[in-house]
XYZ file of C-alpha atoms in Angstrom:
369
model
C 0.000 0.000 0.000
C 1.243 3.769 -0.089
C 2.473 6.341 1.957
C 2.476 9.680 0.435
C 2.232 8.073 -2.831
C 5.401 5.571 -2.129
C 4.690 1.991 -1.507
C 5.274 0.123 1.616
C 4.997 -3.164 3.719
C 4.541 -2.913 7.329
C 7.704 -4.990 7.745
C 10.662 -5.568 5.652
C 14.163 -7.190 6.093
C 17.778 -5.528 5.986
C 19.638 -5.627 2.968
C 22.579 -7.726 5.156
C 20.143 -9.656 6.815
C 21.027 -8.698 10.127
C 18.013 -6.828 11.141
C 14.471 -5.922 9.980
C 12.889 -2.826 9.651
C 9.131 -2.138 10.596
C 6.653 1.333 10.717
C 6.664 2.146 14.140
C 2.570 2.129 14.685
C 3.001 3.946 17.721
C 4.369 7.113 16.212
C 1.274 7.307 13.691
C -0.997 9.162 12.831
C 1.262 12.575 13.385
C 4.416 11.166 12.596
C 5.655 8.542 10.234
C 9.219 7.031 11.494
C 10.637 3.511 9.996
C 12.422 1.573 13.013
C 15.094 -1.323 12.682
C 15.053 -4.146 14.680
C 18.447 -5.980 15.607
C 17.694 -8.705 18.020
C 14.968 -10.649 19.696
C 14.592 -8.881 22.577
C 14.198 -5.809 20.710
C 10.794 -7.862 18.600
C 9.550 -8.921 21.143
C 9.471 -5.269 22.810
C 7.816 -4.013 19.518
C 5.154 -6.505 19.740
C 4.391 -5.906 23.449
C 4.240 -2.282 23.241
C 2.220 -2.679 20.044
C 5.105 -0.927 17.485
C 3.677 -3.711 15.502
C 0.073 -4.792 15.890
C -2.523 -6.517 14.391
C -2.529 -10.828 14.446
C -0.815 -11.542 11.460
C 1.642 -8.355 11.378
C 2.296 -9.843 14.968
C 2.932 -13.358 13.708
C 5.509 -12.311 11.241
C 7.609 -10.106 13.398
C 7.987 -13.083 16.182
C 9.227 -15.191 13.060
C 11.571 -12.826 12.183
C 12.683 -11.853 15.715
C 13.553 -15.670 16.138
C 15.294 -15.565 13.011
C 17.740 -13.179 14.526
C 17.887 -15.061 17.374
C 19.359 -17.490 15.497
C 21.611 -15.158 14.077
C 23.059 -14.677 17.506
C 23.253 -18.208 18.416
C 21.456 -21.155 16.204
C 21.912 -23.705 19.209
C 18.294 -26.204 20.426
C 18.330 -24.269 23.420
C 18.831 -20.576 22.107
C 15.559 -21.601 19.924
C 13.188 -22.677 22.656
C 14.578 -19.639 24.892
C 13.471 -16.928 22.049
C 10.300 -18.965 21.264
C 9.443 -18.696 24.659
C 10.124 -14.700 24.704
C 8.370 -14.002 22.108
C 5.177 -16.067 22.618
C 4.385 -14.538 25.946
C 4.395 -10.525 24.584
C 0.296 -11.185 23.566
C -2.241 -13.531 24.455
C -4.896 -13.191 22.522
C -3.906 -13.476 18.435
C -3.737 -17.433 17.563
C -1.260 -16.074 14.520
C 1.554 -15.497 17.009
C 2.018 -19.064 18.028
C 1.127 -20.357 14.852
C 4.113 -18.423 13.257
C 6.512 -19.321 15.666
C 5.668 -23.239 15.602
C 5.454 -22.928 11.644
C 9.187 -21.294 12.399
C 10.355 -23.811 15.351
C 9.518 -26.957 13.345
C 11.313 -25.620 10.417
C 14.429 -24.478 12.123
C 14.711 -28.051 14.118
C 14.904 -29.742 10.800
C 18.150 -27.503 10.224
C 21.865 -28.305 11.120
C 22.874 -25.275 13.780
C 25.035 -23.616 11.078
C 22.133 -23.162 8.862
C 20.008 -21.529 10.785
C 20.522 -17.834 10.873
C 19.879 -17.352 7.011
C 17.522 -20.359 6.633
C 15.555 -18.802 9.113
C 15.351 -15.266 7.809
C 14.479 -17.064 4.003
C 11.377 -18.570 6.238
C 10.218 -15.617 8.208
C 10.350 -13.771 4.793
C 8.053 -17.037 3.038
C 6.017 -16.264 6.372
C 5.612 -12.749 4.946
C 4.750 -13.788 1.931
C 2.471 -15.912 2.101
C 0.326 -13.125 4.748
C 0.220 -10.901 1.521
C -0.932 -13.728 -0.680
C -4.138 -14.717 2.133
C -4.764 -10.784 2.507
C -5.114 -10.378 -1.528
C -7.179 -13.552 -1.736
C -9.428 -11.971 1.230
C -10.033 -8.838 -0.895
C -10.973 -11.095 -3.683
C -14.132 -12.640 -2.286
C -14.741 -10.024 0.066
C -14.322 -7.920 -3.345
C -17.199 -9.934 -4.506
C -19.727 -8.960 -1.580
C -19.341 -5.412 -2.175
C -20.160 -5.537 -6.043
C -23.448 -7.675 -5.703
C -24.331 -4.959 -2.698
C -23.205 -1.832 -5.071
C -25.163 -3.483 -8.124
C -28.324 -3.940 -5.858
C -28.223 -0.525 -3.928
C -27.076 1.370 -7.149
C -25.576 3.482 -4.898
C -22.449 4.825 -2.815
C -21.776 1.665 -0.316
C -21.248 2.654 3.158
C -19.250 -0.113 5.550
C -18.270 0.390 9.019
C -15.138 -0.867 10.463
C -13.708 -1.473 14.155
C -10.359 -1.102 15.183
C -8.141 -1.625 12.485
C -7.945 -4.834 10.185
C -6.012 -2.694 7.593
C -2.888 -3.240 6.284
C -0.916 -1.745 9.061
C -2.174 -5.072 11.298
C -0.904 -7.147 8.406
C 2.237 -7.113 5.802
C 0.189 -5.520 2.863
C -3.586 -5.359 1.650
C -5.104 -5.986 5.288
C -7.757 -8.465 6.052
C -11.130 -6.251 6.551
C -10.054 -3.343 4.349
C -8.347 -5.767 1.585
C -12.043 -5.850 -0.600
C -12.659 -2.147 0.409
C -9.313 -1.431 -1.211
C -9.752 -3.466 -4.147
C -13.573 -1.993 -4.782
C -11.904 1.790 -4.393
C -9.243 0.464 -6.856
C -12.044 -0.673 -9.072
C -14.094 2.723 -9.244
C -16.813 1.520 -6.757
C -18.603 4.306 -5.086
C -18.008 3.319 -1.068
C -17.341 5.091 2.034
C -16.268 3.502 5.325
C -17.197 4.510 8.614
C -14.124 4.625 10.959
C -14.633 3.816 14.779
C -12.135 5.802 17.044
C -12.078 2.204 18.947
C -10.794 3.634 22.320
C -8.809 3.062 24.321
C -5.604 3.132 21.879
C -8.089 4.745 18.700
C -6.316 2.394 16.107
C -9.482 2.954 14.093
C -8.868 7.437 14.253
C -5.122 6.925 14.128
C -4.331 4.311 11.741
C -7.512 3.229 9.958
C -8.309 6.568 9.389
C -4.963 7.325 8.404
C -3.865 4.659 5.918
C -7.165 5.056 4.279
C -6.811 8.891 3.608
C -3.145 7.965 2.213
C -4.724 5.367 -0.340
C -7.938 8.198 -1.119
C -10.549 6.186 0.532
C -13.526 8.454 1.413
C -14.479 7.999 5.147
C -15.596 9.060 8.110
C -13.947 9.015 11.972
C -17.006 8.223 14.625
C -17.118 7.791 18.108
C -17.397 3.788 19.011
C -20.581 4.358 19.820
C -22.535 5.795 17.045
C -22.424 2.624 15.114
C -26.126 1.689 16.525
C -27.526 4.752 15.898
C -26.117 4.669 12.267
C -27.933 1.572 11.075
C -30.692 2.365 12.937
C -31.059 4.919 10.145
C -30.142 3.299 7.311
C -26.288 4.705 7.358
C -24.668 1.622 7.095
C -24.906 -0.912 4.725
C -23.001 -3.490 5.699
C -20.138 -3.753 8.716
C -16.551 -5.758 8.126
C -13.976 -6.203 10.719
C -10.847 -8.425 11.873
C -10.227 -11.406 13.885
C -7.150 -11.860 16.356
C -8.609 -15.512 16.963
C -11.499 -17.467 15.567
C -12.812 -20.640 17.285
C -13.560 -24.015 15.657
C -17.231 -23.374 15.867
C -17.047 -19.630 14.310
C -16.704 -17.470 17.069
C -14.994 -14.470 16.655
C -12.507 -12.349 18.866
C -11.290 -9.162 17.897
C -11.021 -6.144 19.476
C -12.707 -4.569 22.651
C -16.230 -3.234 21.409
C -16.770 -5.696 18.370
C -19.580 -7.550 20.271
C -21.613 -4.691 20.606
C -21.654 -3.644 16.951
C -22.832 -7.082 15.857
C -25.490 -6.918 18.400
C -26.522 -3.726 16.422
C -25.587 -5.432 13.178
C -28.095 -8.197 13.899
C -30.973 -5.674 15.471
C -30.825 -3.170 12.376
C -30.690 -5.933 9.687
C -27.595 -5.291 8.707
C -24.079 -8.125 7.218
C -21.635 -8.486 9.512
C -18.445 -9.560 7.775
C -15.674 -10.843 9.364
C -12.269 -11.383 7.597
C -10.535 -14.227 8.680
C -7.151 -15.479 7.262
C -6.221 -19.425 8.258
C -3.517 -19.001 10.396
C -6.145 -17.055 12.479
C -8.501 -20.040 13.189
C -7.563 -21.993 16.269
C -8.867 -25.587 15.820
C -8.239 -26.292 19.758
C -11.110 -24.342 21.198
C -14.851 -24.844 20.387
C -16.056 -21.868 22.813
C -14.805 -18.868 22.131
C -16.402 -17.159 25.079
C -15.270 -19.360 27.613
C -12.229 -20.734 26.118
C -10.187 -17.925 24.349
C -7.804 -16.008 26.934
C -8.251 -11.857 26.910
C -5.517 -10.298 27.283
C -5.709 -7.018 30.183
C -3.754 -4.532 29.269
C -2.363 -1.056 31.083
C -5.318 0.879 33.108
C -3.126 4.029 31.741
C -4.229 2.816 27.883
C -7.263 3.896 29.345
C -6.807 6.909 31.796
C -4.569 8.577 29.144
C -4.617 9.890 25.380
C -1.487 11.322 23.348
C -2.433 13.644 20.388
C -0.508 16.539 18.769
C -1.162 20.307 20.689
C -1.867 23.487 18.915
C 1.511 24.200 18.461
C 2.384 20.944 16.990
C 3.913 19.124 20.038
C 2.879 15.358 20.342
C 1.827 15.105 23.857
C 0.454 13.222 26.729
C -2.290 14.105 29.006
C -4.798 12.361 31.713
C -8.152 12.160 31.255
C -9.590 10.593 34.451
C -10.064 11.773 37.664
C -7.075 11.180 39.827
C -7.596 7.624 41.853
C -10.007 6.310 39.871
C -9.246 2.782 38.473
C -9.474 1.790 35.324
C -10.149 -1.887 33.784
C -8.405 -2.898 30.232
C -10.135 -5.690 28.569
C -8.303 -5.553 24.798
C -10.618 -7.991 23.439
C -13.913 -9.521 23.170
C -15.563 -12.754 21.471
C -18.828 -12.205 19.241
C -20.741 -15.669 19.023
C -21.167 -16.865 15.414
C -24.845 -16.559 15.516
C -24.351 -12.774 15.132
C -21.829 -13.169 11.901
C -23.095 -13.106 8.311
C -19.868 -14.997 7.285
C -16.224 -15.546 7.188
C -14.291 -13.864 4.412
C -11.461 -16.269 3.711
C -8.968 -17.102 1.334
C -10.987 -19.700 0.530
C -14.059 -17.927 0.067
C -17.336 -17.210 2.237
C -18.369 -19.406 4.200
C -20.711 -19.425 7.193
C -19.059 -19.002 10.834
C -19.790 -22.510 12.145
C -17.514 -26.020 13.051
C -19.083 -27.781 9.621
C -18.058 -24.664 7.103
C -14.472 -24.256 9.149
C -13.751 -28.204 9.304
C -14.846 -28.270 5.203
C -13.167 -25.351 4.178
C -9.645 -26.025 5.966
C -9.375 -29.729 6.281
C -6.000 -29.469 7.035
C -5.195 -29.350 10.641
C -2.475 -26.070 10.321
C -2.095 -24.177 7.945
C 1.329 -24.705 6.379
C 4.192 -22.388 5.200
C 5.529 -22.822 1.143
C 9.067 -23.733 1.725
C 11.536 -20.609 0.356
C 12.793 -21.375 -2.600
């Protein structure tokens, strides 16, 4: 995708190989700042203070950060230590540990001395093959939003939580993959962009990568969504998943829930884009069964923005003492979604669809060539 009319990935390697180089998501909207990564230690940090974010961006950055801990030392032991690292920075998306087994079971299979570069030719296959499931995810979802604009006959409007663009992926994103590819095609759509407090990915990085590609939308508060369909405003809502259970149900972030309860009230599709390495086979319930991650109260009590006279600062918004409770996730029940966009196509958000669709127990990595 672009940035001031110059393409970009979220995440790249080094020409030597010794590092790779991300956008630091924390610095956006006001300020766009490229960061290099040199050890493991210093991806995992990224991913835990959300420099990188987003389930599959996050997947790919713990398979390179173990690449270059097998740069610094390719031995059994150095392996399990970094795997270890980097699988406790998040909780919630499934894509982390399914990167870093897809990475661990190919590195074991490697003589010692092979593994630095073997392992940075995987993390980059690892890469790859995120663009390739993002693209095919536009595709179909592509698909939706023609037989909608051919019906309506006029401008689409889609509303989005959080953000499933391509700064939570490598390229394309999941959610916002068809919107791009119906803007690329001259379809007549605007996109409704929740703030989704507390962190506002959806006002500082939806809002912002969309505006760079000349998407037409909106910024809303979280909680204008109902009141939007209620009137007609919204035609059909897409979003993101950090984890999908076996039997369709869908976690993604804080506040999802609560627009497909309004999706389902007012009548309205409720989308969800879900790449493979996103479904977790292991737990039927996502409710019960799929851990939320609690993050910092201060995510919460405090909000950085840029001042009149273009400082980028920090201030408090609470009263002092009061305490504040960080749930970064919930689960919507697959009775509330109209379907799973997946590189496989549509299918309905329940354990016969799933098990049909992806037979295969994991979804596997192409070998670099």
């Amino acid at each position: 995708m672009r940035v001031a009319g110059k393409a970009y990935r979220t995440i790249w390697p080094s020409s030597t190989g010794a590092s790779f180089e991300i956008i630091d998501q924390t610095r956006l909207p006001h300020e766009f700042e490229i960061l290099s990564i040199r050890t493991v230690d210093e991806a995992a940090r990224a991913i835990k203070i959300m420099q990188v974010r987003g389930a599959p961006l996050i997947g790919v950055t713990a398979a390179y950060g173990l690449a270059l801990a097998m740069n610094a030392d390719p031995s059994d032991a150095n392996l399990e230590t970094a795997c270890a690292l980097l699988a406790a920075t998040r909780p919630t998306a499934v894509n982390l540990q399914w990167a870093l087994a897809a990475m661990r079971q190919y590195l074991l299979a490697l003589p010692a001395s092979k593994r630095g570069t073997a392992g940075f030719a995987h993390a980059a296959a690892v890469a790859e093959q995120d663009v390739d499931l993002c693209e095919a995810i536009g595709e179909h979802g592509l698909q939706l939003i023609r037989e909608m604009a051919r019906a309506k006959g006029d401008r689409i409007h889609i509303l989005t939580h959080c953000n499933a663009g391509w700064l939570a992926t490598v390229d394309w994103g999941t959610a916002t993959a068809p919107i791009y590819k119906a803007h690329n095609e001259g379809i007549d759509l605007h996109v409704w962009v929740d703030e989704t407090r507390p962190r506002n990915q959806g006002a500082s990085l939806t809002a912002w990568e969309l505006g760079q590609h000349g998407v037409p939308h909106t910024i809303i508060v979280d909680n204008a969504g109902g009141h939007l369909m209620q009137h007609g405003m919204v035609d059909m809502v897409m979003v993101g998943t950090d984890r999908t259970s076996a039997s369709g149900d869908v976690c993604n972030k804080i506040g999802t829930y609560l627009k497909a309860l309004a999706a389902m009230d007012n009548g309205v599709p409720f989308f969800v884009a879900a790449p493979s390495p996103s479904i977790d086979f292991a737990i039927e319930d996502g409710v019960a069964e799929i851990p939320i991650e609690t993050r910092s109260a201060r995510e919460i009590t405090h909000m950085t923005g840029r001042s009149a006279d273009g400082r980028i600062e920090t201030v408090c918004l609470t009263p002092s003492g009061s305490e504040a409770l960080n749930y970064a996730f919930d689960v919507t029940p697959a009775r509330l979604v109209t379907g799973l966009i997946t590189e496989r196509g549509v299918i309905e958000a329940n354990r016969t669809a799933l098990a049909k669709t992806f037979p295969e127990p994991v979804a596997k990595v192409r070998e670099p060539s």
